[in-house]
CSV table of C-alpha atoms in Angstrom, one decimal:
chain,number,residue,atom,x,y,z
D,1,UNK,CA,51.3,67.8,118.8
D,2,UNK,CA,55.0,67.0,118.3
D,3,UNK,CA,57.9,68.2,120.4
D,4,UNK,CA,59.1,71.5,119.7
D,5,UNK,CA,62.5,72.1,118.1
D,6,UNK,CA,65.4,72.0,120.5
D,7,UNK,CA,69.2,72.7,120.5
D,8,UNK,CA,71.5,71.7,123.4
D,9,UNK,CA,74.1,74.4,124.6
D,10,UNK,CA,76.6,74.1,127.2
D,11,UNK,CA,77.1,77.2,129.5
D,12,UNK,CA,80.5,78.8,129.1
D,13,UNK,CA,82.3,80.3,131.9
D,14,UNK,CA,82.5,83.8,130.4
D,15,UNK,CA,78.8,83.8,130.2
D,16,UNK,CA,78.4,84.1,134.0
D,17,UNK,CA,78.3,87.2,136.2
D,18,UNK,CA,79.9,87.9,139.5
D,19,UNK,CA,77.2,85.7,141.3
D,20,UNK,CA,78.7,82.8,139.2
D,21,UNK,CA,75.3,82.3,137.3
D,22,UNK,CA,74.4,83.2,133.7
D,23,UNK,CA,74.1,86.9,132.9
D,24,UNK,CA,70.6,87.9,132.1
D,25,UNK,CA,71.5,89.1,128.6
D,26,UNK,CA,72.9,85.6,127.7
D,27,UNK,CA,69.4,84.0,127.9
D,28,UNK,CA,68.4,86.1,124.8
D,29,UNK,CA,71.5,84.9,123.0
D,30,UNK,CA,70.5,81.5,123.8
D,31,UNK,CA,67.0,82.0,122.5
D,32,UNK,CA,68.4,83.8,119.3
D,33,UNK,CA,70.5,80.9,118.7
D,34,UNK,CA,67.8,78.3,119.0
D,35,UNK,CA,65.7,80.5,116.5
D,36,UNK,CA,68.4,80.6,114.0
D,37,UNK,CA,69.3,77.0,114.4
D,38,UNK,CA,65.6,76.1,113.7
D,39,UNK,CA,65.4,78.3,110.5
D,40,UNK,CA,68.8,76.5,109.4
D,41,UNK,CA,67.1,73.1,110.1
D,42,UNK,CA,64.1,74.2,108.0
D,43,UNK,CA,66.4,75.2,105.1
D,44,UNK,CA,66.1,79.0,105.6
D,45,UNK,CA,69.3,81.0,105.6
D,46,UNK,CA,70.1,84.7,105.9
D,47,UNK,CA,71.2,85.0,102.3
D,48,UNK,CA,67.7,83.4,101.4
D,49,UNK,CA,65.8,86.0,103.5
D,50,UNK,CA,67.7,89.0,102.4
D,51,UNK,CA,67.4,87.8,98.8
D,52,UNK,CA,63.7,87.9,99.0
D,53,UNK,CA,64.1,91.4,100.5
D,54,UNK,CA,63.0,90.5,104.2
D,55,UNK,CA,64.5,90.0,107.6
D,56,UNK,CA,63.2,88.8,110.9
D,57,UNK,CA,62.7,91.4,113.7
D,58,UNK,CA,62.0,91.0,117.3
D,59,UNK,CA,59.3,93.3,118.5
D,60,UNK,CA,59.0,92.1,122.1
D,61,UNK,CA,60.7,89.7,124.5
D,62,UNK,CA,59.6,88.5,127.8
D,63,UNK,CA,61.7,86.4,130.0
D,64,UNK,CA,60.7,84.5,133.2
D,65,UNK,CA,63.6,83.2,135.2
D,66,UNK,CA,63.0,80.0,137.1
D,67,UNK,CA,66.2,78.5,138.2
D,68,UNK,CA,70.0,79.8,137.7
D,69,UNK,CA,72.3,78.4,135.4
D,70,UNK,CA,76.0,77.7,136.1
D,71,UNK,CA,79.1,77.5,134.0
D,72,UNK,CA,79.2,73.8,132.7
D,73,UNK,CA,75.4,73.3,132.8
D,74,UNK,CA,73.9,71.8,129.7
D,75,UNK,CA,70.5,73.2,128.6
D,76,UNK,CA,68.1,72.3,125.9
D,77,UNK,CA,66.6,75.5,124.2
D,78,UNK,CA,63.3,74.9,122.5
D,79,UNK,CA,61.7,77.0,119.8
D,80,UNK,CA,58.0,76.9,118.7
D,81,UNK,CA,56.4,79.4,116.3
D,82,UNK,CA,52.7,80.3,116.9
D,83,UNK,CA,50.8,81.9,114.1
D,84,UNK,CA,48.0,84.4,114.4
D,85,UNK,CA,47.3,85.1,110.7
D,86,UNK,CA,48.5,88.7,111.0
D,87,UNK,CA,51.8,90.6,110.5
D,88,UNK,CA,53.3,89.2,113.7
D,89,UNK,CA,53.9,85.9,115.2
D,90,UNK,CA,54.9,84.4,118.6
D,91,UNK,CA,57.8,82.3,119.5
D,92,UNK,CA,57.6,80.4,122.7
D,93,UNK,CA,60.9,79.0,124.1
D,94,UNK,CA,61.9,77.1,127.2
D,95,UNK,CA,65.5,76.8,128.6
D,96,UNK,CA,65.7,73.5,130.4
D,97,UNK,CA,68.6,72.0,132.2
D,98,UNK,CA,69.5,68.3,131.1
D,99,UNK,CA,67.9,67.0,134.4
D,100,UNK,CA,64.6,68.6,133.2
D,101,UNK,CA,64.7,71.6,135.4
D,102,UNK,CA,63.1,74.6,133.7
D,103,UNK,CA,65.7,77.6,134.0
D,104,UNK,CA,63.8,80.2,131.9
D,105,UNK,CA,60.8,80.7,129.8
D,106,UNK,CA,60.8,83.2,127.0
D,107,UNK,CA,58.0,84.6,125.0
D,108,UNK,CA,58.6,86.9,121.9
D,109,UNK,CA,56.7,88.6,119.4
D,110,UNK,CA,58.3,88.9,115.9
D,111,UNK,CA,57.7,89.8,112.3
D,112,UNK,CA,59.4,89.9,108.9
D,113,UNK,CA,60.5,93.4,107.9
D,114,UNK,CA,60.4,94.4,104.2
D,115,UNK,CA,63.9,95.7,103.9
D,116,UNK,CA,63.2,98.3,101.2
D,117,UNK,CA,59.9,99.6,102.6
D,118,UNK,CA,61.0,99.3,106.3
D,119,UNK,CA,57.6,97.9,107.3
D,120,UNK,CA,56.5,94.6,108.3
D,121,UNK,CA,55.2,92.2,105.7
D,122,UNK,CA,51.4,91.4,105.7
D,123,UNK,CA,51.8,87.6,105.7
D,124,UNK,CA,55.2,86.3,107.2
D,125,UNK,CA,53.8,82.7,107.1
D,126,UNK,CA,54.0,82.9,103.2
D,127,UNK,CA,57.8,83.6,103.2
D,128,UNK,CA,58.4,81.0,105.8
D,129,UNK,CA,56.5,78.5,103.7
D,130,UNK,CA,58.0,79.5,100.4
D,131,UNK,CA,61.7,79.6,101.7
D,132,UNK,CA,61.6,76.5,104.0
D,133,UNK,CA,62.4,72.9,103.0
D,134,UNK,CA,60.5,71.8,106.0
D,135,UNK,CA,57.6,74.0,107.0
D,136,UNK,CA,56.5,71.6,109.6
D,137,UNK,CA,59.2,72.8,111.8
D,138,UNK,CA,57.3,76.1,112.0
D,139,UNK,CA,54.0,74.4,112.7
D,140,UNK,CA,52.9,75.2,109.1
């Protein structure tokens, strides 16, 4: 199995809280940034998705905090899609400091929303394959 897609982020001072470590909500922003970076790397744009009448939705997110992050830390945020064959898929992500220390692990459940019917599409994999120039980045 190949390494999951990853993007590097530098923690900015304004993302920290009164304790001096990254605020909890920022971890979700980092994960979201990595997901959109993966889509972009695979050739999928927001315009491409909406042009097909679909948009990604987050249905559930679980975060397991392991080690704090401080301003100036550099982190790599991974992103791996896991497909079940149904309407939803899982995304597993790790936020790891440059020295290899795991700071957080995130697991999300997502889907693709039909923007007209406001319901999940039956086969999100189909859209990712069709719109992507590199479906291998999604494990397809």
